[in-house]
PDB file of C-alpha atoms in Angstrom:
ATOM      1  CA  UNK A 468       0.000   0.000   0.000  1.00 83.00           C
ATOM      2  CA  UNK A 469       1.281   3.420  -0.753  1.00 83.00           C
ATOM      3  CA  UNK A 470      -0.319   6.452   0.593  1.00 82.00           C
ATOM      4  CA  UNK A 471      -0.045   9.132  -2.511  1.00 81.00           C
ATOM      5  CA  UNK A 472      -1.362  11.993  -0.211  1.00 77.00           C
ATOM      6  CA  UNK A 473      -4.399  13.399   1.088  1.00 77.00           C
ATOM      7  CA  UNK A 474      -7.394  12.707  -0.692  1.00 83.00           C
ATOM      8  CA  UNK A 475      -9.333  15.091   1.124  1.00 85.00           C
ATOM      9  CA  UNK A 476     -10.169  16.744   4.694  1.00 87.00           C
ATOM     10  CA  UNK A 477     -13.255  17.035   5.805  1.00 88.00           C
ATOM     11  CA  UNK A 478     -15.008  18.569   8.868  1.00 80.00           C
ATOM     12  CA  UNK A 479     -18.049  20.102  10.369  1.00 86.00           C
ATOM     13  CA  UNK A 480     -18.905  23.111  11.434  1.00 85.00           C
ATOM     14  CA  UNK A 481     -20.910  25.589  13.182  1.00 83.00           C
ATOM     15  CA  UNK A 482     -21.568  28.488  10.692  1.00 88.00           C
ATOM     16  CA  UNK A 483     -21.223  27.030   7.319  1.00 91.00           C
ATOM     17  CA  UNK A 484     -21.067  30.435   5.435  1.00 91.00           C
ATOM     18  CA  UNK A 485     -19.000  32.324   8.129  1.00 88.00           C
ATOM     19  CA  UNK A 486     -16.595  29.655   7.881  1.00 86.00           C
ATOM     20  CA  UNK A 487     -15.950  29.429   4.357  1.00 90.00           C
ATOM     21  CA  UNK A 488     -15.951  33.788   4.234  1.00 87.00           C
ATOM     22  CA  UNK A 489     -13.271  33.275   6.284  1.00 80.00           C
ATOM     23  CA  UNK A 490     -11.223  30.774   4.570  1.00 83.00           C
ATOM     24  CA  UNK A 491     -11.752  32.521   1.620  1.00 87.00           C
ATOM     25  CA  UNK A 492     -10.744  35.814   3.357  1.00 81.00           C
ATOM     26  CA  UNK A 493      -7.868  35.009   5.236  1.00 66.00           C
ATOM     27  CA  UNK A 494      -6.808  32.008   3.422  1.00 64.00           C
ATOM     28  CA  UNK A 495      -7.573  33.017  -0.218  1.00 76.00           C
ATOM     29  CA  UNK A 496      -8.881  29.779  -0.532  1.00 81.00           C
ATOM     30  CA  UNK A 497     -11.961  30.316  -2.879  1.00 88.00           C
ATOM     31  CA  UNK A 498     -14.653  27.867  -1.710  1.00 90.00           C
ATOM     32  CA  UNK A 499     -17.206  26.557  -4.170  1.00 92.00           C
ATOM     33  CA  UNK A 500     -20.749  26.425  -4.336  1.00 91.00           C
ATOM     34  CA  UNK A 501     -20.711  22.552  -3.038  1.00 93.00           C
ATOM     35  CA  UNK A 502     -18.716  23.609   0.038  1.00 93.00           C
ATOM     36  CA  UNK A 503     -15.273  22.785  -0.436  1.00 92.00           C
ATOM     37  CA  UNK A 504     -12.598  23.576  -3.361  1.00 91.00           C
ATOM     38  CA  UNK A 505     -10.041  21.165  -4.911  1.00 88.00           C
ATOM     39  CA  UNK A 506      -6.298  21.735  -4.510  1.00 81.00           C
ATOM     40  CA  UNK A 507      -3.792  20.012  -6.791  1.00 78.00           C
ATOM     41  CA  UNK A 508      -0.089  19.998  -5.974  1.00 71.00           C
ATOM     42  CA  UNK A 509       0.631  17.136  -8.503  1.00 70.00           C
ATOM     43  CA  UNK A 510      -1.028  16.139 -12.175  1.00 71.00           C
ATOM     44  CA  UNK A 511      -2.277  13.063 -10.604  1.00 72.00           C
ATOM     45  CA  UNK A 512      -2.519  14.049  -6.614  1.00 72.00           C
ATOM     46  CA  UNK A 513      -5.782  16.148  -5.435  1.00 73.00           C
ATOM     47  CA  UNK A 514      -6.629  17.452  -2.329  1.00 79.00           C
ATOM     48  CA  UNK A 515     -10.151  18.108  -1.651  1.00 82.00           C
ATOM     49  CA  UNK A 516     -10.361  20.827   1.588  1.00 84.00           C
ATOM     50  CA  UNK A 517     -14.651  20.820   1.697  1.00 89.00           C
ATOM     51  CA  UNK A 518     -16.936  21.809   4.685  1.00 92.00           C
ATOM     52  CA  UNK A 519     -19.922  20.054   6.311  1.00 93.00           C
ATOM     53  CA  UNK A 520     -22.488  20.938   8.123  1.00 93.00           C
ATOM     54  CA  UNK A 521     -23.329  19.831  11.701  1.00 91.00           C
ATOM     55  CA  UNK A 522     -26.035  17.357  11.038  1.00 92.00           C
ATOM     56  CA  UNK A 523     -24.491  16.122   7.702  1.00 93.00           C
ATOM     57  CA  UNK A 524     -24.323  12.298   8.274  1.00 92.00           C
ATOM     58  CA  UNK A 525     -21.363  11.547   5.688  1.00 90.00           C
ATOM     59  CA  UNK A 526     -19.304  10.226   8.580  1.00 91.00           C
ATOM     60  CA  UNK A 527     -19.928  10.161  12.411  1.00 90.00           C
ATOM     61  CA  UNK A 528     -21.758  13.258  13.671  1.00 91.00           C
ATOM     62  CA  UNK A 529     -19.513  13.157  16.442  1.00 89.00           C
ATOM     63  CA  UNK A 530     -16.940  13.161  14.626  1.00 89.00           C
ATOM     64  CA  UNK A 531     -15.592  16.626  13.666  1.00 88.00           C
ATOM     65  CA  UNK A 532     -13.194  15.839  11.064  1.00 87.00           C
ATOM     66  CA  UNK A 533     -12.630  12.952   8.600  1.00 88.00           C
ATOM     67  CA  UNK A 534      -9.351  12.120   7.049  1.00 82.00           C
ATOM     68  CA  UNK A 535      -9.838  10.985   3.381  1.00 89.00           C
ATOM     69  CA  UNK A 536      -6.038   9.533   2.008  1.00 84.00           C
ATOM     70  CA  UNK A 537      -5.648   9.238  -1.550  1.00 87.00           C
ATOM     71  CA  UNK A 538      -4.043   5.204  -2.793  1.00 87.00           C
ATOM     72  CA  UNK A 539      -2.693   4.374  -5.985  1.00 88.00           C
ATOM     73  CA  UNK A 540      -4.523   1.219  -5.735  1.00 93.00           C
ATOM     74  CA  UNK A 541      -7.688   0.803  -3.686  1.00 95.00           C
ATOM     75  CA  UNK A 542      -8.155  -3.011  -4.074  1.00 97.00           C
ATOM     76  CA  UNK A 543      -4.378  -3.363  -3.001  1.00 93.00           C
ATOM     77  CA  UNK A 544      -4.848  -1.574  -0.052  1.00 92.00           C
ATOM     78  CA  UNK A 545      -7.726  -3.441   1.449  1.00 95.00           C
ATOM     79  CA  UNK A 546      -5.410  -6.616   1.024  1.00 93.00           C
ATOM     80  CA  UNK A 547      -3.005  -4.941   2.915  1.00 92.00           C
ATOM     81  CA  UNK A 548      -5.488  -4.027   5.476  1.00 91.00           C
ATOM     82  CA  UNK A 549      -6.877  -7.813   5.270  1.00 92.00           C
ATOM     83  CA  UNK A 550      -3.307  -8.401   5.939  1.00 89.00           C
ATOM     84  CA  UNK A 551      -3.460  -6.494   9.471  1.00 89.00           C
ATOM     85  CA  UNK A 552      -7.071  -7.795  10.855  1.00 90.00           C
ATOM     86  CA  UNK A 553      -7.775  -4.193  10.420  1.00 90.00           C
ATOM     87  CA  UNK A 554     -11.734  -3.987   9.135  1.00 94.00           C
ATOM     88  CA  UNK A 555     -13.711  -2.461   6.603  1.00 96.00           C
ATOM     89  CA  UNK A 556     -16.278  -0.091   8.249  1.00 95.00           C
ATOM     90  CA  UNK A 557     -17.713   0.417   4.685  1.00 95.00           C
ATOM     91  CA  UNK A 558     -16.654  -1.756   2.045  1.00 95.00           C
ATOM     92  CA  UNK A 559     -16.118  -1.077  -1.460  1.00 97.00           C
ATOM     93  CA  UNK A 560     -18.084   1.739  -2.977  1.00 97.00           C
ATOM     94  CA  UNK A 561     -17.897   2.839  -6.556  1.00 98.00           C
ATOM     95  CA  UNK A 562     -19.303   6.159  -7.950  1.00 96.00           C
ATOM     96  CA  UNK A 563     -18.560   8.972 -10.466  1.00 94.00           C
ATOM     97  CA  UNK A 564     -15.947  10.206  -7.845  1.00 91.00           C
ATOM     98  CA  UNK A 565     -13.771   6.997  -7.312  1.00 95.00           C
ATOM     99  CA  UNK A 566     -13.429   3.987  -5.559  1.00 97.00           C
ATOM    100  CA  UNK A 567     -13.590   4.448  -1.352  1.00 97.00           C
ATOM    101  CA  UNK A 568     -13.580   2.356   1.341  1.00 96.00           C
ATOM    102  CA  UNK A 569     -14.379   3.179   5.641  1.00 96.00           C
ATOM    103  CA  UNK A 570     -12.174   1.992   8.156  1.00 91.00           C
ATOM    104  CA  UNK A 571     -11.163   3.520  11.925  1.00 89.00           C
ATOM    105  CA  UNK A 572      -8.621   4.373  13.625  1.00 86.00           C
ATOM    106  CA  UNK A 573      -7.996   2.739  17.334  1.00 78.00           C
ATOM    107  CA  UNK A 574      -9.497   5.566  18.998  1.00 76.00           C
ATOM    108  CA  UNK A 575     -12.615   4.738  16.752  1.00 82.00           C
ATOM    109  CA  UNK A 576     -12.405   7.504  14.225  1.00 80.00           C
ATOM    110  CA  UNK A 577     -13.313   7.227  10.463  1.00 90.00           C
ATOM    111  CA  UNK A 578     -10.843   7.423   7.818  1.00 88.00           C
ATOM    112  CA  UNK A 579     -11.427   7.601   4.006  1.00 93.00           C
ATOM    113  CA  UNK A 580      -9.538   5.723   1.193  1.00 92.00           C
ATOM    114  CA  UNK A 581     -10.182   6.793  -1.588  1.00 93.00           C
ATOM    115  CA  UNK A 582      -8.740   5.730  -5.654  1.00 94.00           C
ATOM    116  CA  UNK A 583      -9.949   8.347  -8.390  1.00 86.00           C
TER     117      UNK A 583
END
């Protein structure tokens, strides 16, 4: 398994609109209409940096922020994970935007891998 980077960061919070004003503000990040923008270092390596709101159930609501970690190969890494005992939360899902799978840390939190 080889992490390429981050696929994305997610997390909630209070004030959607304040939040991204301020990011795009302070941070001259220019968020989009859908909440989030897409930042690409590298050809093949994207970043997505998006917002959610508080009761958006995309990952735990008590969760505040959700790791997503880009992989060259998504059907490698869950082999590799197989490897470790460490389970799927969600397994394989395929849509427009990739390949992802779930899993958790130790301390229980989610973490994305995703293969565009």
């Amino acid at each position: 398994m080889r992490i390429k980077g981050f696929g994305g960061i997610f997390w909630r919070t209070k004030n959607l609109e304040d939040i991204k004003k301020w990011y795009s503000n302070v941070l001259k990040i220019e968020i989009e209409n859908w909440n989030g923008t897409i930042i690409t270092p590298q050809s093949d390596n994207k970043t997505i940096f998006s917002f959610f709101s508080e009761s958006d159930n995309y990952f735990p609501i008590e969760q505040q922020v959700m790791l997503n970690f880009q992989v060259e190969n998504l059907d490698d890494s869950i082999n590799h994970l197989e490897k470790l005992g460490v389970p799927l939360v969600m397994e394989k899902t395929i849509n427009e935007f990739g390949k992802f799978i779930w899993i958790e840390d130790p301390e229980g939190r989610r973490i994305e891998l995703w293969e565009k």
